[in-house]
Short mmCIF file of C-alpha atoms and ligand atoms in Angstrom, two decimals:
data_model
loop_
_atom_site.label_atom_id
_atom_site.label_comp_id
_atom_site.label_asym_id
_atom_site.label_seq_id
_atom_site.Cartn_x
_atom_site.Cartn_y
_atom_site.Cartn_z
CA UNK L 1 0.00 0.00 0.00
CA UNK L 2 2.74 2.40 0.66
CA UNK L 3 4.71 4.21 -2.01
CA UNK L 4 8.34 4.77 -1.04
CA UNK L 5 9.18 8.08 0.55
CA UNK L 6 9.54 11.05 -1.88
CA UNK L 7 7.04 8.87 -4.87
CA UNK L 8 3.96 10.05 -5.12
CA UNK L 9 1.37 7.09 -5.26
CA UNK L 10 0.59 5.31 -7.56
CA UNK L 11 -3.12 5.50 -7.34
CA UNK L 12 -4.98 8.02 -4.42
CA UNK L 13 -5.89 6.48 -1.31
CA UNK L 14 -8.78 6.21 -0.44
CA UNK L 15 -10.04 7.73 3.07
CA UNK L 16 -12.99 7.28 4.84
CA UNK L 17 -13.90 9.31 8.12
CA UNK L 18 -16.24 9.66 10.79
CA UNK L 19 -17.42 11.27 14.04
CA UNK L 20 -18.78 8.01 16.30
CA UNK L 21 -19.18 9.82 20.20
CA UNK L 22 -17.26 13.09 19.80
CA UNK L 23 -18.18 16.54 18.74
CA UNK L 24 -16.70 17.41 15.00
CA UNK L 25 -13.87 19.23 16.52
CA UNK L 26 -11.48 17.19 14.93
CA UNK L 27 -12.67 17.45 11.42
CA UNK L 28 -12.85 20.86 12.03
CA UNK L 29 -9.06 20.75 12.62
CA UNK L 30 -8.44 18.63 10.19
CA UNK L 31 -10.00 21.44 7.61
CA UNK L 32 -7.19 23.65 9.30
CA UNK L 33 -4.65 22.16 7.51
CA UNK L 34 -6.15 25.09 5.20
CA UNK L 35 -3.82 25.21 1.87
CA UNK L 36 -2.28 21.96 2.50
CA UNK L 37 -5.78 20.59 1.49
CA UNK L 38 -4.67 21.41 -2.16
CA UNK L 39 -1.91 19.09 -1.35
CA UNK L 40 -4.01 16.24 -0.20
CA UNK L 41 -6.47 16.10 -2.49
CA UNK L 42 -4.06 15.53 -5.03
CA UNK L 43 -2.99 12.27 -3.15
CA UNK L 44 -6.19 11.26 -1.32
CA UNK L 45 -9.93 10.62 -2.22
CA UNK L 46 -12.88 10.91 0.30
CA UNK L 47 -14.93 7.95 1.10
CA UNK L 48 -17.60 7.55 3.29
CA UNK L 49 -17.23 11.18 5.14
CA UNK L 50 -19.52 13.98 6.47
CA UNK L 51 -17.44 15.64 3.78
CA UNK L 52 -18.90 13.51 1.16
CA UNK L 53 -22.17 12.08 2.17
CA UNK L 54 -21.67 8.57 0.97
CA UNK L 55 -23.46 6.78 3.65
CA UNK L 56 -21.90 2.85 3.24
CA UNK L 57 -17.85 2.84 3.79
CA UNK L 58 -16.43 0.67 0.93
CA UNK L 59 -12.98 -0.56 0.82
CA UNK L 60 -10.42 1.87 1.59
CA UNK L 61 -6.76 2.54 2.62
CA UNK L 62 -6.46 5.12 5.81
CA UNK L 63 -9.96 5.05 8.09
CA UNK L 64 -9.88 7.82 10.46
CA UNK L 65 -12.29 7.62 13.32
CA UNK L 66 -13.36 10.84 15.57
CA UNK L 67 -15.21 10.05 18.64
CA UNK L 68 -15.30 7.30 21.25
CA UNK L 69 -17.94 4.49 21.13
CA UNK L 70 -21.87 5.35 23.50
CA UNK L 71 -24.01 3.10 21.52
CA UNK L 72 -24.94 0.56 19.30
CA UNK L 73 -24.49 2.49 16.07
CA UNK L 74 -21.15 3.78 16.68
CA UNK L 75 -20.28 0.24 16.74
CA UNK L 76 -21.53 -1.40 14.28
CA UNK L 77 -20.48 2.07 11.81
CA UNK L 78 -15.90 1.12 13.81
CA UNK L 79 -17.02 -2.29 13.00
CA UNK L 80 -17.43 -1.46 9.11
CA UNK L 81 -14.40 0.59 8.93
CA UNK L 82 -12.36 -2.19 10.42
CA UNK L 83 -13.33 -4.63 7.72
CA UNK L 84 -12.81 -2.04 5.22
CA UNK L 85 -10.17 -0.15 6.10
CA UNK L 86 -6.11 -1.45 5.74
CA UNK L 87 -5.27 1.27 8.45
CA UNK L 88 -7.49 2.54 11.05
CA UNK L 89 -6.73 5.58 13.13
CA UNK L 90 -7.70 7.03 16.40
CA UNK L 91 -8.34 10.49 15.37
CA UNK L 92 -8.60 12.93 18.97
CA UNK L 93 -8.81 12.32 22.61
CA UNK L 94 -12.77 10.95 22.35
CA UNK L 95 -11.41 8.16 20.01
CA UNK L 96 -7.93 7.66 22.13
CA UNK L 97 -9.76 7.17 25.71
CA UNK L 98 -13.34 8.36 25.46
CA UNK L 99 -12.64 11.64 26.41
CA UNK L 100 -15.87 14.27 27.47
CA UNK L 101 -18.54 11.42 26.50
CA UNK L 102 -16.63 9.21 29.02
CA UNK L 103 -16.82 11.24 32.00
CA UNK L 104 -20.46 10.06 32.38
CA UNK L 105 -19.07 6.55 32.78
CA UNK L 106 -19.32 6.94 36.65
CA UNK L 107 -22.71 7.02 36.53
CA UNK L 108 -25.46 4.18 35.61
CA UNK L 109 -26.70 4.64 32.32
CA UNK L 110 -30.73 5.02 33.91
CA UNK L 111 -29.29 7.78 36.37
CA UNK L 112 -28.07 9.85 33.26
CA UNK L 113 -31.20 9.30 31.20
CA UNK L 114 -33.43 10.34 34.03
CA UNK L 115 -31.14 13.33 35.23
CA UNK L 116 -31.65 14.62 31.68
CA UNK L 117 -34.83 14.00 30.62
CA UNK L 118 -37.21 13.53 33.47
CA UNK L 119 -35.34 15.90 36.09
CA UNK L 120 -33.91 18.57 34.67
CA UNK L 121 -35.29 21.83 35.79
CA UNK L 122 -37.96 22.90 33.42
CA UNK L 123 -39.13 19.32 32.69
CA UNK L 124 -42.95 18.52 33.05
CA UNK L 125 -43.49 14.73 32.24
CA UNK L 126 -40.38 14.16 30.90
CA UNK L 127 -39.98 11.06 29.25
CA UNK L 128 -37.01 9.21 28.47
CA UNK L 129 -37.01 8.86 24.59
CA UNK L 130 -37.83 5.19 23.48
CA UNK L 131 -37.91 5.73 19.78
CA UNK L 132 -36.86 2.50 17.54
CA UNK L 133 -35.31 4.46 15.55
CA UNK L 134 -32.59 5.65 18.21
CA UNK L 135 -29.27 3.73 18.50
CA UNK L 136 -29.13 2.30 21.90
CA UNK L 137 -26.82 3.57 24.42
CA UNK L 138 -24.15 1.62 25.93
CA UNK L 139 -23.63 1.50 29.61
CA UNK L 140 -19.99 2.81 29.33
CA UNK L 141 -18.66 5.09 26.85
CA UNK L 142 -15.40 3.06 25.79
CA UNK L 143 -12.15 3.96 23.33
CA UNK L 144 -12.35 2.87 20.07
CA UNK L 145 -9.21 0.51 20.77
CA UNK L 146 -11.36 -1.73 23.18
CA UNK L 147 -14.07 -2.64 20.50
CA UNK L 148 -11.79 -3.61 17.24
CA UNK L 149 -8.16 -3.37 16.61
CA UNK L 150 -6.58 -0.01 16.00
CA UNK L 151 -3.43 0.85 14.08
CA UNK L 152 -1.97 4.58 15.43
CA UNK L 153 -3.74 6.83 17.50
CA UNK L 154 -3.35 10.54 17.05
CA UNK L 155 -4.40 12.34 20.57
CA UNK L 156 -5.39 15.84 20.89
CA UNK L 157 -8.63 17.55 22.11
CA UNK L 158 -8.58 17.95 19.19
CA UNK L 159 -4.94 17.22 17.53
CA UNK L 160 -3.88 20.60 15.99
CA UNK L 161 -4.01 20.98 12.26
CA UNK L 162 0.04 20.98 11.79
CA UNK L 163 -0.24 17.84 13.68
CA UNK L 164 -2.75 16.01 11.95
CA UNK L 165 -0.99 17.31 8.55
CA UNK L 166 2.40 15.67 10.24
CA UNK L 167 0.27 12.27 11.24
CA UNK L 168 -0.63 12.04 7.30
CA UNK L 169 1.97 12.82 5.12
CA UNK L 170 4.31 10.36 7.38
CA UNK L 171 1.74 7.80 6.77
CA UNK L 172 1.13 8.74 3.17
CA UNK L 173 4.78 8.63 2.71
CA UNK L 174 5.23 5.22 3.91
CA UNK L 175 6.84 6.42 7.41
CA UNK L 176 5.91 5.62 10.53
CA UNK L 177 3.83 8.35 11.66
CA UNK L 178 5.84 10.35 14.66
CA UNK L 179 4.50 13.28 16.62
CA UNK L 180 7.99 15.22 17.19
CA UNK L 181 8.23 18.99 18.49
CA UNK L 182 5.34 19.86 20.40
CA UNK L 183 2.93 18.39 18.10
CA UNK L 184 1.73 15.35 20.67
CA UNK L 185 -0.85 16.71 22.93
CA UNK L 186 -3.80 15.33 25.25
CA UNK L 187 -5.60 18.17 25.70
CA UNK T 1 35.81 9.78 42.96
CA UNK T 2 33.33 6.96 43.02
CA UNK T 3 31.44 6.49 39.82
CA UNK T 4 29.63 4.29 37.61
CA UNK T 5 28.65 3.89 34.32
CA UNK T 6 25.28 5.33 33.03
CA UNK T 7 24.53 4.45 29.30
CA UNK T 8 28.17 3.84 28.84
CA UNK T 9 28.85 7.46 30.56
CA UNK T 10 30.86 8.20 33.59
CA UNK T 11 28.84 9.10 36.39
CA UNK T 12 30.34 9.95 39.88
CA UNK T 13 28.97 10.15 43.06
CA UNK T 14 28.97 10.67 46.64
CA UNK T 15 28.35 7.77 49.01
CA UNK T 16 24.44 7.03 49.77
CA UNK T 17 23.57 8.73 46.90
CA UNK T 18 21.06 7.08 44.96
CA UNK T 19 21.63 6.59 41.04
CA UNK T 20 19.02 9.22 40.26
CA UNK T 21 20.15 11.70 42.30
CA UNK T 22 23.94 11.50 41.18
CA UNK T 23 22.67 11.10 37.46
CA UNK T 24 20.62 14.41 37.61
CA UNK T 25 23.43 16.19 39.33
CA UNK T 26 25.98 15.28 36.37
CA UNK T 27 23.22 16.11 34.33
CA UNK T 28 21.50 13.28 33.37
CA UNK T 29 17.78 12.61 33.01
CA UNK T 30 16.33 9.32 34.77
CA UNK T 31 12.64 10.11 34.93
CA UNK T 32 10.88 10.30 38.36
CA UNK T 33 7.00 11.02 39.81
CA UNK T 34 7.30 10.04 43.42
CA UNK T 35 10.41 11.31 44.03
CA UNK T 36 11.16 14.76 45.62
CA UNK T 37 14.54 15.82 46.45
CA UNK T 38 13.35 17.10 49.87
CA UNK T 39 11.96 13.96 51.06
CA UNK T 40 13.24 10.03 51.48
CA UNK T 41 12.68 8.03 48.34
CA UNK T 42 9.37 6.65 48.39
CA UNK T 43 9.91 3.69 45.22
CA UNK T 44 6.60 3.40 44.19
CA UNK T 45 5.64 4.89 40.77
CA UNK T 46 8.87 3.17 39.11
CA UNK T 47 9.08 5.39 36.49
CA UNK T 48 12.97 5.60 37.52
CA UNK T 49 13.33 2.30 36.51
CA UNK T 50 17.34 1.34 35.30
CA UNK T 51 19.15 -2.04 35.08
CA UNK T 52 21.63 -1.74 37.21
CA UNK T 53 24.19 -4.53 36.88
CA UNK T 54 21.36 -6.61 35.01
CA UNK T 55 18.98 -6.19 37.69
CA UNK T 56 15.88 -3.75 37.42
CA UNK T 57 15.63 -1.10 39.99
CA UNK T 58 14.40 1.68 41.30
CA UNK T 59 17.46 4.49 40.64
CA UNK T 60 15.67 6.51 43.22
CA UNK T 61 15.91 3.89 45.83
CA UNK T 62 18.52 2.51 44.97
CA UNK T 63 21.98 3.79 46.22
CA UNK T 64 24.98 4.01 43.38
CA UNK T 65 27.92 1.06 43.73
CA UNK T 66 31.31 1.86 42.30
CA UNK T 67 31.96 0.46 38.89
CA UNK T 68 27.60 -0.18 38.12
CA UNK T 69 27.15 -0.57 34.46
CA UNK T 70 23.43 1.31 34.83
CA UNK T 71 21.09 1.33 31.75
CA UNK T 72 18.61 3.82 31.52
CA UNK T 73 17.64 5.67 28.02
CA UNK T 74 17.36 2.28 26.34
CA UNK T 75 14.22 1.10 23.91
CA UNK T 76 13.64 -1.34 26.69
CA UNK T 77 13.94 0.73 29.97
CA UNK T 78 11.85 3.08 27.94
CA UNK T 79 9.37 0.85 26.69
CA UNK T 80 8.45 -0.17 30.36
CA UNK T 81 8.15 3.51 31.33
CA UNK T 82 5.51 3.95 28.73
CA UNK T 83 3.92 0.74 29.97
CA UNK T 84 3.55 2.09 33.33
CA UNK T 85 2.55 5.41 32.55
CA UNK T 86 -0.09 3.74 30.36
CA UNK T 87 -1.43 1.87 33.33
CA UNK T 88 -1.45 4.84 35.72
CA UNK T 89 -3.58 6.56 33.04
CA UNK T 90 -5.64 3.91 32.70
CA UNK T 91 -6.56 2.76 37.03
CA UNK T 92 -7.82 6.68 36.84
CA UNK T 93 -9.71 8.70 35.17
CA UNK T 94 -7.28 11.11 33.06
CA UNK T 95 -9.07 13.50 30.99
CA UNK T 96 -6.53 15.72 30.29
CA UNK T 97 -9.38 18.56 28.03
CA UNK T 98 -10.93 19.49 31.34
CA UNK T 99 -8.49 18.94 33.52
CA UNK T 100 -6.98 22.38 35.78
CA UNK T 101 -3.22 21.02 35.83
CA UNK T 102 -3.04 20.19 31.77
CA UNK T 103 0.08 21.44 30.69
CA UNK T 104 1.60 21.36 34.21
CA UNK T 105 1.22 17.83 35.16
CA UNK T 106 3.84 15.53 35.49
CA UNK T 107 1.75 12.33 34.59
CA UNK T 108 0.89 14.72 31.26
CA UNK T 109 4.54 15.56 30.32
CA UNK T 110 5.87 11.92 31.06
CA UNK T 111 3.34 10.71 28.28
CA UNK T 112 4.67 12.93 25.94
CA UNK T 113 8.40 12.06 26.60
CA UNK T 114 7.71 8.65 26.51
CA UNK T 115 5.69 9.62 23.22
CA UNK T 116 2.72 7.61 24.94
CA UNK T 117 0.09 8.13 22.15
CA UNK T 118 -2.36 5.21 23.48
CA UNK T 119 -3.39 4.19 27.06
CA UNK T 120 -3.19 0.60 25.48
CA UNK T 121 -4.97 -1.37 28.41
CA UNK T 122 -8.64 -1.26 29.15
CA UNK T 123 -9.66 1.76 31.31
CA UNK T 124 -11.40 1.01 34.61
CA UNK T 125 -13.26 4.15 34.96
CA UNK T 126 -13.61 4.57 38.55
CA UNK T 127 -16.06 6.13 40.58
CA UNK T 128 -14.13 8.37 42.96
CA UNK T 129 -16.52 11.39 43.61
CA UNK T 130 -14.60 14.61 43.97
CA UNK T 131 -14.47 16.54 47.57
CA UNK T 132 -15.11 20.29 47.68
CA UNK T 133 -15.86 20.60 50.94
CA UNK T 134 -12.81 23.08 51.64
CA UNK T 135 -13.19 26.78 50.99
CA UNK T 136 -9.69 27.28 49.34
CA UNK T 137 -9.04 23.75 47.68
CA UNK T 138 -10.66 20.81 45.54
CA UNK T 139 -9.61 17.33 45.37
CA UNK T 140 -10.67 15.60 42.41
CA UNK T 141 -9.21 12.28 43.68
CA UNK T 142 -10.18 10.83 39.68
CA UNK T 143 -6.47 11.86 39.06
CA UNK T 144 -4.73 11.03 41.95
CA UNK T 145 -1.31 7.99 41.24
CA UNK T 146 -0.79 7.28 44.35
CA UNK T 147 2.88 8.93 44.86
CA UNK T 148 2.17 10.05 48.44
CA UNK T 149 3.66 13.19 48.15
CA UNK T 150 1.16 14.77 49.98
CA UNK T 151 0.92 12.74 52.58
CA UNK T 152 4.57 12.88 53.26
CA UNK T 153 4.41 16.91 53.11
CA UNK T 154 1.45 16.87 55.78
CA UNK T 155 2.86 14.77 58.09
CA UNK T 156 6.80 15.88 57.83
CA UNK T 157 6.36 19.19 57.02
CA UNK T 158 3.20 20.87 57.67
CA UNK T 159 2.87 18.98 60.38
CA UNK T 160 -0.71 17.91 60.11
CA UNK T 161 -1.12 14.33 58.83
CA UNK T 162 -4.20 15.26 56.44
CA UNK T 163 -3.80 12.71 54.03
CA UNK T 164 -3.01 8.78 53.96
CA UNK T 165 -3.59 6.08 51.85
CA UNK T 166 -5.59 3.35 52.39
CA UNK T 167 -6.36 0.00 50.84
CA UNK T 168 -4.46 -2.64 48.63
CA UNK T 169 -3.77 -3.50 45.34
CA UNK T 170 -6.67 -2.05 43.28
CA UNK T 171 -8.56 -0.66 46.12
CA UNK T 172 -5.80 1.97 47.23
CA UNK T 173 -7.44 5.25 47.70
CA UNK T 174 -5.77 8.14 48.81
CA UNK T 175 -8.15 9.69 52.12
CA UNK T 176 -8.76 12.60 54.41
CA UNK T 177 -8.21 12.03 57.79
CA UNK T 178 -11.14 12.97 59.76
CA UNK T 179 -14.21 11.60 60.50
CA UNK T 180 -16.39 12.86 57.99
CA UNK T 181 -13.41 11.92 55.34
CA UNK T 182 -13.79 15.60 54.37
CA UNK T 183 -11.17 18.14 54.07
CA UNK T 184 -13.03 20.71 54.89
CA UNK T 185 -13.17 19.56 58.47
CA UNK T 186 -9.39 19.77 59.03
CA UNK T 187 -7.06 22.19 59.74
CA UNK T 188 -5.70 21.82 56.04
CA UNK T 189 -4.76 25.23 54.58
CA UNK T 190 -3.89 26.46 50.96
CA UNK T 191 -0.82 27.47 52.23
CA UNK T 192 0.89 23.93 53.70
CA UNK T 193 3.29 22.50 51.12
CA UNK T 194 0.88 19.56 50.65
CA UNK T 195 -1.55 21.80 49.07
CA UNK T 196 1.43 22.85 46.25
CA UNK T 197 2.88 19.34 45.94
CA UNK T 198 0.66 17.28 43.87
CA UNK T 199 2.64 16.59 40.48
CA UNK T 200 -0.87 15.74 38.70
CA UNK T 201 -4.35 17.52 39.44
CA UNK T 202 -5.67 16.31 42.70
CA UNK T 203 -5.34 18.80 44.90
CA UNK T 204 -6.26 22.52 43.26
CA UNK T 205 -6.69 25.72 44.71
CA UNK T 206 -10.35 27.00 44.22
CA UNK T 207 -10.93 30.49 42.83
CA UNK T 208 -7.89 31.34 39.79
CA UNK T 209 -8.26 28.38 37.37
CA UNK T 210 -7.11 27.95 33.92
CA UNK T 211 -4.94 31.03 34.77
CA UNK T 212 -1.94 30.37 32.52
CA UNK T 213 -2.56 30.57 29.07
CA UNK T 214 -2.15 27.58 26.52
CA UNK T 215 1.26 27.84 25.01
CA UNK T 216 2.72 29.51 28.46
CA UNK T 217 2.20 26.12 30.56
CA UNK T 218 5.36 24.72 32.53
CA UNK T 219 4.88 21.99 29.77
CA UNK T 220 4.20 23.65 26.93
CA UNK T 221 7.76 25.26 25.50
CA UNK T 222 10.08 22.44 26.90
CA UNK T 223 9.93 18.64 27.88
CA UNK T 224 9.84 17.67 31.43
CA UNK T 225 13.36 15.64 30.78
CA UNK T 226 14.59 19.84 30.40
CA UNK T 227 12.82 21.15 33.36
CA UNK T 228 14.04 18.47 35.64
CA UNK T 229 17.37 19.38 34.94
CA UNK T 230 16.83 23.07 35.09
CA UNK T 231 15.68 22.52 38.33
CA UNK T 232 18.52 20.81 39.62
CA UNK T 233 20.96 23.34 38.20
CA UNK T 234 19.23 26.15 40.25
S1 SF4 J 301 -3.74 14.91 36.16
FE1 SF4 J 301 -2.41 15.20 34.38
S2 SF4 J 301 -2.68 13.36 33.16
FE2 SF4 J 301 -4.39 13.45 34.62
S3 SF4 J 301 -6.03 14.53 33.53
FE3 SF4 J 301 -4.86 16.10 34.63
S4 SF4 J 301 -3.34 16.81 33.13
FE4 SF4 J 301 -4.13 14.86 32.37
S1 SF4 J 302 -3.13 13.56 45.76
FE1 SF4 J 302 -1.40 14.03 44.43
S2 SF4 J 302 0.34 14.15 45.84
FE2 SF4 J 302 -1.28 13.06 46.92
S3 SF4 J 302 -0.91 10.88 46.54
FE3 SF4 J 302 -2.37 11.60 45.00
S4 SF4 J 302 -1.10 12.15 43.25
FE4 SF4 J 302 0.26 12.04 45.03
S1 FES J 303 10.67 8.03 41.14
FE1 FES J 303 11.59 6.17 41.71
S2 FES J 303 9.91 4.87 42.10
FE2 FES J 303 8.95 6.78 41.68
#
């Protein structure tokens, strides 16, 4: 999959993305790479993508995944990018450890529901939404790495856009990606 | 004088000196998080962890021996100091976005050093409520590792014998001592040296928070290994 260093590829790669549990701020940083997006369009292809709107992820080269796993959905969409994807990355601090989503995880699931929708000043008759429609939640907000295998994790609430530019073009280039120089953050 | 070889380089040293001590003073880094030069090693976060002649140990526990071959800064040394970091993050709860001490923390600037881009191991998310009870300070015990520097500052320094530890294994908890377990029924003050000790973000003064700008942080212009050494040249 990897063209030597300094080749451009053969072919572009093909990268799907997503935001499972988190709240868009890393694609939002990732669009601050700003005018090194000429760059990587000339190299890469969008997927499956909230930049794209295809809804099914086919088979692709460099999955990355915003967001930690709450509920059903979110797993079965890591699931599909696992099958499909040759490398899978952990794209912010919500996809590296759960981050904000996972701070709930000290409380039950019920408590949380109830706090928000039946107790919550202002709330006459609240009732917890039971829609079939809506993915169920999980009981614990978990890390992407926990549900299916994971091949480099990029932390960063979110990752800066010179970092996430770094993370690619090592990858892209058939290097190891390394966060060097201040780039490697948690927060 | 004495000395002993650390990563093939001449170290020497004074007798009872420990290896980490005499390293940082030639100006070497050996990592630490439980160790403070103003108190008796405490060997429990092993972060400081060398082979000294082909045995692990503690270098901040361990005293130097003449003529030690030590290794430190090796893939392997290394690679357990990221393992060990990964497990502290993981026994807490270590969400660095919201948390006061980012870009001061110890815990925080290790990871980076150690280029710890993964906590690796399943996370146990525990449920250790937070205590606000005191007018001045918070604990948000979520963070705490256990390095009982604060306990040793209360009870050697301040005088007062707030905190302690308590528990085995995976049910260590670090607790107030008194009988509501709060701090706000001690004599604890934001002025003790256990309420400026913490190297992660248990123990916070209420009132200024997020006062230091991103970018200005202890952590942010230079790597821990750089301030440690600072530090002991001053
Ligand atoms: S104590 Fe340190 S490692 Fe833990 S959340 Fe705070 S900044 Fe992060
Ligand atoms: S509160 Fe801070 S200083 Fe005290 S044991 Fe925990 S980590 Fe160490
Ligand atoms: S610094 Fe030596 S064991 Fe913690």
């Amino acid at each position: 999959m990897s063209p030597a260093p300094g080749s451009p590829p053969a072919r572009k790669l093909r990268v799907p993305t997503t935001s499972l549990a988190g709240c868009f701020g890393c694609h939002m940083s990732f669009l601050d790479i700003d005018e090194h997006l000429f760059e990587l369009v000339e190299l890469i292809e969008f997927d499956r993508s909230p930049l794209t709107d295809i809804k099914e992820v086919g088979p692709c080269d460099i999955g990355l995944i915003e967001g930690g796993v709450c509920n059903a959905e979110n797993v079965h969409v890591l699931r599909a990018f696992r099958r499909q994807c040759k490398t899978l990355i952990a794209l912010g601090a919500c996809a590296v450890n759960g981050g904000l989503p996972a701070q709930r995880n000290h409380l039950s699931l019920s408590e949380c529901l109830r706090e928000v929708y039946q107790f919550r000043p202002g709330i006459e008759n609240g009732q917890i939404p039971n829609d079939p429609e809506l993915p169920l939640p999980l009981d614990k907000v978990r890390p992407i790495h926990e549900v299916v295998r994971i091949d480099y994790f990029l932390p960063g609430c979110p990752p800066s856009g010179p970092a996430i530019w770094k993370f690619l073009t090592d990858l892209i280039a058939g290097r190891t990606p390394r966060l060097s120089d201040g780039l490697l953050h948690y927060d | 004088m004495k000395q002993f070889l650390l990563d093939g380089q001449p170290v020497p040293f004074e007798d009872g000196q420990s290896i980490l001590e005499a390293a940082r003073q030639a100006g070497h880094y050996i990592p630490s998080l439980c160790w403070h030069k103003d108190f008796p090693a405490h060997g429990s976060c092993k972060l400081c962890i060398v082979k000294a002649a082909g045995r692990h140990v503690s270098a901040c526990a361990t005293p130097a021996k003449e003529g030690w071959e030590v290794e430190s800064a090796t893939p392997e040394m290394n690679g357990e100091r990221r393992a060990l970091l990964q497990m502290l993050f993981v026994e807490g709860n270590h969400f660095c976005p919201s948390c006061e001490k980012s870009g001061n923390c110890e815990l925080q600037a290790l990871g980076y050093e150690y280029e710890m881009l993964t906590s690796r191991f399943r996370h146990f998310y525990p449920d250790r409520p937070v205590d606000a009870s005191h007018p001045d300070v918070l604990l948000d015990f979520n963070r705490c590792i256990f390095c009982e520097l604060c306990v040793r500052a209360s009870r050697d320094v301040d005088g007062k014998a707030v905190f302690a530890l308590t528990g085995r294994g995976i049910n260590k908890h670090l607790v107030v001592n008194a009988e509501s377990g709060r701090l706000g029924d001690t004599d604890f003050s934001k002025d003790d040296l256990a309420a400026r000790i913490c190297p992660v973000g248990v123990i916070l003064r209420k009132g200024p928070g997020f006062a230091v700008p991103i970018g200005e942080r202890t952590y942010d212009g230079q790597s821990i290994r750089e301030q440690k050494l600072k530090e002991e040249e001053s």
